[in-house]
Tab-separated table of C-alpha atoms in Angstrom:
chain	number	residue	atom	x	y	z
A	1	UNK	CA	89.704	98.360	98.204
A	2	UNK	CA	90.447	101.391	100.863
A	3	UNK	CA	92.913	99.308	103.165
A	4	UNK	CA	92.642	99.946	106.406
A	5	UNK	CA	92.442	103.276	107.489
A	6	UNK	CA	93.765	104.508	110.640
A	7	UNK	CA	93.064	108.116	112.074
A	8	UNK	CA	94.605	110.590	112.317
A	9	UNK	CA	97.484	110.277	110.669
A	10	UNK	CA	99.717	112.975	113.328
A	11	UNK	CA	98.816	113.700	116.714
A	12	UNK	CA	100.559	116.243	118.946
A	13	UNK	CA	99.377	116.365	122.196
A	14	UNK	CA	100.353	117.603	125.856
A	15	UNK	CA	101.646	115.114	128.732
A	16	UNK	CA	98.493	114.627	130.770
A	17	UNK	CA	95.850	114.736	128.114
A	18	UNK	CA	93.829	111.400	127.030
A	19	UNK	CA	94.578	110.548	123.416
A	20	UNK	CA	92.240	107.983	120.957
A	21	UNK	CA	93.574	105.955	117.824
A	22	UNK	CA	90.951	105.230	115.440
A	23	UNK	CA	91.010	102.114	113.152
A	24	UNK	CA	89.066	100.718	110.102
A	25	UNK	CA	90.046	97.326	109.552
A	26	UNK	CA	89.104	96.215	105.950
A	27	UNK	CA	86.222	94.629	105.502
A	28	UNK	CA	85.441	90.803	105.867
A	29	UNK	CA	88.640	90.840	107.863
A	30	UNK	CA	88.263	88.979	111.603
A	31	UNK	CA	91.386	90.152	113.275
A	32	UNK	CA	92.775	93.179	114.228
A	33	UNK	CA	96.001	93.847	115.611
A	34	UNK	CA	97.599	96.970	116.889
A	35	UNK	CA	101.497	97.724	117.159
A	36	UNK	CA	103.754	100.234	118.307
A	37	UNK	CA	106.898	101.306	116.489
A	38	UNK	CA	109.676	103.140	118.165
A	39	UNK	CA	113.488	103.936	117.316
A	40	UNK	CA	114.255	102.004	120.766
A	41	UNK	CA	112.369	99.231	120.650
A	42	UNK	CA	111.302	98.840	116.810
A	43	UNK	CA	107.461	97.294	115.683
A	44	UNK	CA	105.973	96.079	118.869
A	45	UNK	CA	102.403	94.266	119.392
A	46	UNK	CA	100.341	95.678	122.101
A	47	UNK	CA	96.924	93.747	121.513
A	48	UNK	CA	95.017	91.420	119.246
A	49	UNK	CA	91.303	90.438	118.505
A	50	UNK	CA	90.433	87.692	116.984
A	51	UNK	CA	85.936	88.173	116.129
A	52	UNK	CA	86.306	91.354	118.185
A	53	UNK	CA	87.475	89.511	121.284
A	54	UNK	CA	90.835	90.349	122.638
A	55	UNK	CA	92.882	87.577	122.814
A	56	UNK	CA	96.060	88.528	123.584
A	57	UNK	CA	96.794	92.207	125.228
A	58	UNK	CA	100.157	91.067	127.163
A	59	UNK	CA	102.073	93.993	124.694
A	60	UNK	CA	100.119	96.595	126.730
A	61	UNK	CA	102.707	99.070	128.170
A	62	UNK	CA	100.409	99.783	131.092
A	63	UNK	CA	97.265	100.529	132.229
A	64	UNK	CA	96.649	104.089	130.647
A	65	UNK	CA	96.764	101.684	127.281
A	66	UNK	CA	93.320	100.405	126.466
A	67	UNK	CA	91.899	99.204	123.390
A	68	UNK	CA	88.257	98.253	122.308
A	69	UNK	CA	86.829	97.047	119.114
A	70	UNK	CA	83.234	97.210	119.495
A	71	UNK	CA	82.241	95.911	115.813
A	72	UNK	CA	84.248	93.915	113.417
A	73	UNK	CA	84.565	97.829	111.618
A	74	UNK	CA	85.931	100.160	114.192
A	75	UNK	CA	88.936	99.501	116.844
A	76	UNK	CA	90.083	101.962	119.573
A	77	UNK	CA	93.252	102.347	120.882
A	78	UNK	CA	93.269	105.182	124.242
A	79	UNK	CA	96.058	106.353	125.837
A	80	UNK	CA	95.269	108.031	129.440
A	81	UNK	CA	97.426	110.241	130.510
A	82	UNK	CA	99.364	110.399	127.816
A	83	UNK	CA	103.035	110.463	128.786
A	84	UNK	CA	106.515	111.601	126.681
A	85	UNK	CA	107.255	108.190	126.326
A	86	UNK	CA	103.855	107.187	124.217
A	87	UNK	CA	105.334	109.311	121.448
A	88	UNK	CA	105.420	106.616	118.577
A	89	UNK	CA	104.200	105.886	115.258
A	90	UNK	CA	101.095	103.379	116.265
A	91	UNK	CA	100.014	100.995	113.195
A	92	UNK	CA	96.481	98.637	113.245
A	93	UNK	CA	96.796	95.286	110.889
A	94	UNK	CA	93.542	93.824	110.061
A	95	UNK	CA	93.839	89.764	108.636
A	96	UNK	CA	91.859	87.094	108.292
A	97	UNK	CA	92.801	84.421	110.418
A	98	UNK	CA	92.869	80.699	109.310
A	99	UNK	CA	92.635	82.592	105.547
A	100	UNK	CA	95.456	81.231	102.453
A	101	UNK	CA	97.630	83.252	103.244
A	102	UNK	CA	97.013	84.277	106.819
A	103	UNK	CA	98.570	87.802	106.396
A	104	UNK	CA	98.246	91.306	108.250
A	105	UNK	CA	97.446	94.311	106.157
A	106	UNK	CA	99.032	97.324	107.793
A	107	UNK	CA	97.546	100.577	107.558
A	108	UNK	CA	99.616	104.078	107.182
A	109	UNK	CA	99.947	104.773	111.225
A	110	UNK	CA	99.088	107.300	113.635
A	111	UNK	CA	102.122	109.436	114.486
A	112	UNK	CA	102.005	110.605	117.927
A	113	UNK	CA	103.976	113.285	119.714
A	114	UNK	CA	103.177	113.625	123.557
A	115	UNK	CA	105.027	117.481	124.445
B	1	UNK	CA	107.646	81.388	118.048
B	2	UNK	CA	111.038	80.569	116.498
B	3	UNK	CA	113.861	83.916	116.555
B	4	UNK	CA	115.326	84.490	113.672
B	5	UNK	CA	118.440	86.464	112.563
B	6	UNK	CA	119.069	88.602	109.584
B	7	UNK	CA	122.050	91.271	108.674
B	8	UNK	CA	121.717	94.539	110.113
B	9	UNK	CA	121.836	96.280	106.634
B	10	UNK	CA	122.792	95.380	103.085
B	11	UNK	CA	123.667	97.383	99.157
B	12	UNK	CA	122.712	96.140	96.029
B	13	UNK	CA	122.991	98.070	92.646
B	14	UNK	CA	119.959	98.607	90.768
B	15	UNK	CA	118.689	96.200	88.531
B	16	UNK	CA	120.538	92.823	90.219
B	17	UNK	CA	119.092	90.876	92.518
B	18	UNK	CA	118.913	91.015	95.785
B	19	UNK	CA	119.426	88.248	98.014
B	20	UNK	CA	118.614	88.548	102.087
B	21	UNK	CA	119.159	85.977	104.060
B	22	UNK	CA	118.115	84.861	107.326
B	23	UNK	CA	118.734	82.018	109.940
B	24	UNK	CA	115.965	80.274	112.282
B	25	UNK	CA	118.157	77.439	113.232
B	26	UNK	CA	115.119	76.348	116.050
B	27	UNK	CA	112.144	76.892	113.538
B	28	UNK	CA	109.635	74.147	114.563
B	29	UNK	CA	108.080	71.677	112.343
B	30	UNK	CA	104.658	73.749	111.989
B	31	UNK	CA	106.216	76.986	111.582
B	32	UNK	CA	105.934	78.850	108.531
B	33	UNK	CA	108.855	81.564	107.149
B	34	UNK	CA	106.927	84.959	106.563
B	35	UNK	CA	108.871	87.757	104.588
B	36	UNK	CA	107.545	91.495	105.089
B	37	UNK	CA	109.057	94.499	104.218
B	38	UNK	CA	108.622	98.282	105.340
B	39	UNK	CA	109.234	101.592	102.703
B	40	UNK	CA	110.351	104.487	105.267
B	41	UNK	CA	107.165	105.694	106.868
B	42	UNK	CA	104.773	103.011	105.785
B	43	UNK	CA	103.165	100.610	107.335
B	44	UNK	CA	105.067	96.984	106.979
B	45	UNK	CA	103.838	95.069	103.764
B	46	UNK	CA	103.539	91.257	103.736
B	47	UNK	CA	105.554	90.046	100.604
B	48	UNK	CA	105.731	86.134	100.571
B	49	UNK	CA	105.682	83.052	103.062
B	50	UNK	CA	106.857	79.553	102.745
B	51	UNK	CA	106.761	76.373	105.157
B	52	UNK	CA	109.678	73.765	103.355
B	53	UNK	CA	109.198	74.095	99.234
B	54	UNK	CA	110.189	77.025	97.268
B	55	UNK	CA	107.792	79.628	96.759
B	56	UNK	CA	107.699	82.699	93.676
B	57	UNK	CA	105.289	85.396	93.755
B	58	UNK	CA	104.804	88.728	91.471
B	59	UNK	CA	107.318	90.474	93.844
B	60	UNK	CA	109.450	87.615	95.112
B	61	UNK	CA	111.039	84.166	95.271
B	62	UNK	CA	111.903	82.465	98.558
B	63	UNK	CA	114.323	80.006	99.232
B	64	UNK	CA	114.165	77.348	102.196
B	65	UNK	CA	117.225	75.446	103.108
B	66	UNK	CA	116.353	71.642	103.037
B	67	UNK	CA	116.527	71.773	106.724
B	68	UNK	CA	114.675	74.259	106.798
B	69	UNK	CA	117.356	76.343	109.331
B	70	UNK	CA	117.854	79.045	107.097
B	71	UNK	CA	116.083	81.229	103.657
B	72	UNK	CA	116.489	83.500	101.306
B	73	UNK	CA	114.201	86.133	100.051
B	74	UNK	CA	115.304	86.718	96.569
B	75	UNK	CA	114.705	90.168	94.982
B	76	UNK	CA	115.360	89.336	90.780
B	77	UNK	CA	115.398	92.864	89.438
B	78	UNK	CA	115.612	95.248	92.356
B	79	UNK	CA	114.371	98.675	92.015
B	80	UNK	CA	115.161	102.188	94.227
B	81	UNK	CA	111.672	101.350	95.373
B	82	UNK	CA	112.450	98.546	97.033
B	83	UNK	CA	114.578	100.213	99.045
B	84	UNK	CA	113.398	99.443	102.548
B	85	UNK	CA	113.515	97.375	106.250
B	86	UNK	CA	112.882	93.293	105.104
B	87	UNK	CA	111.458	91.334	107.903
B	88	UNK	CA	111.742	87.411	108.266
B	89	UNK	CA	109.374	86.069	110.775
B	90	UNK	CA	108.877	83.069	111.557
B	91	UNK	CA	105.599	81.923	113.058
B	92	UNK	CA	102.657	79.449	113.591
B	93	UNK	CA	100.283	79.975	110.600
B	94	UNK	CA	96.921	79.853	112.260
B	95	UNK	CA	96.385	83.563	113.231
B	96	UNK	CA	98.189	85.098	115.937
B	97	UNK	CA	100.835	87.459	116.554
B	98	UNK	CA	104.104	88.430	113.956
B	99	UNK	CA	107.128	89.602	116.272
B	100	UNK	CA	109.149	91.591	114.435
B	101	UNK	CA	113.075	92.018	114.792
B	102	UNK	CA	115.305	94.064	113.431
B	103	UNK	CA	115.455	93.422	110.107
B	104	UNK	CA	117.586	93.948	107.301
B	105	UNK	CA	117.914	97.494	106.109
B	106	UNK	CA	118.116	97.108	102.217
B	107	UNK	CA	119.991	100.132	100.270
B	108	UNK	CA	119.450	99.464	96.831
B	109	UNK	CA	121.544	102.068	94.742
B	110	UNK	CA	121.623	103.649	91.209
């Protein structure tokens, strides 16, 4: 069982430029969830899907945030313009919701430095 | 969802047992007590969850209070490898969101 796998793992990029999160949830899984952890403000949720439909995107920092999950095996998470501020560790969770128990399985994070 | 509130940080020698508590005095009726815990630089792992009865698993034991206003996530042998941030969350169990807090920063030392 890979887990899910989230790429890449670092990221260093300049204020201005678009940035892209990639995430494998594992498979059979039907929700995906994506966080953002900072010193500041700890393990935040931006967005959810639940079947690949977002349900809940309120965590969304702004409009430069978007995510997509156009299959139940890929997820997106785009950042444009990047700013200082987006500089995080970003994790995706995959679960099955409604499953015994219904638990998120985190994968290792994207680190991501905006210069 | 219900807040909860845990020490900031917490030592325990190796080999005892650790024991974390946490209060959600205004947990609801259909909310569920999840325990997670994250290793420096890892991704949070989900490590046991419990609604009113005790619960055990290969890595834990959990303890609700008969009013359910407060638990304990019970370590029995703790290792340097459990050294990490322990979560308590408390949350609706059909899908949805976890919101994390602060946690409880667990040293646990030779």
């Amino acid at each position: 069982d890979a887990g899910v796998i989230q790429s890449p793992r670092h990221e260093v990029t300049e204020m201005g430029q678009e940035v892209t999160l990639r995430c494998k949830p594992i498979s059979g899984h039907n929700s995906l969830f994506w966080y953002r952890q900072t010193m500041m403000r700890g393990l935040e949720l931006l967005i959810y899907f639940n079947n690949n439909v977002p349900i809940d995107d309120s965590g969304m920092p702004e409009d430069r945030f978007s995510a997509k999950m156009p299959n139940a095996s890929f997820s997106t998470l785009k950042i444009q313009p990047s700013e200082p501020r987006d500089s995080a560790v970003y994790f995706c969770a995959s679960g099955l919701a409604g499953g015994r128990p219904d638990t998120q399985y985190f994968g290792p994070g994207t680190r991501l430095t905006v210069l | 969802d219900a807040k909860t509130t845990q020490p900031t940080s917490m030592d325990c020698a190796e080999g005892r047992a650790a024991n974390l508590p946490c209060n959600h005095s205004t947990i609801s009726g259909n909310e569920y007590v999840y325990w997670y815990r994250q290793i420096h630089s890892q991704g949070p792992q989900y490590i046991i969850h419990g609604l009113k009865n005790n619960e055990t698993n290969e890595m834990a034991s959990l303890i609700i209070t008969e009013d359910r206003k407060s638990s304990t996530l019970i370590l029995p042998h703790a290792t340097l490898r459990d050294t990490a941030v322990y979560y308590c969350i408390v949350r609706v169990s059909q899908g949805g969101k976890l919101i994390f807090g602060q946690g409880t920063e667990l040293s646990v030392k030779p």
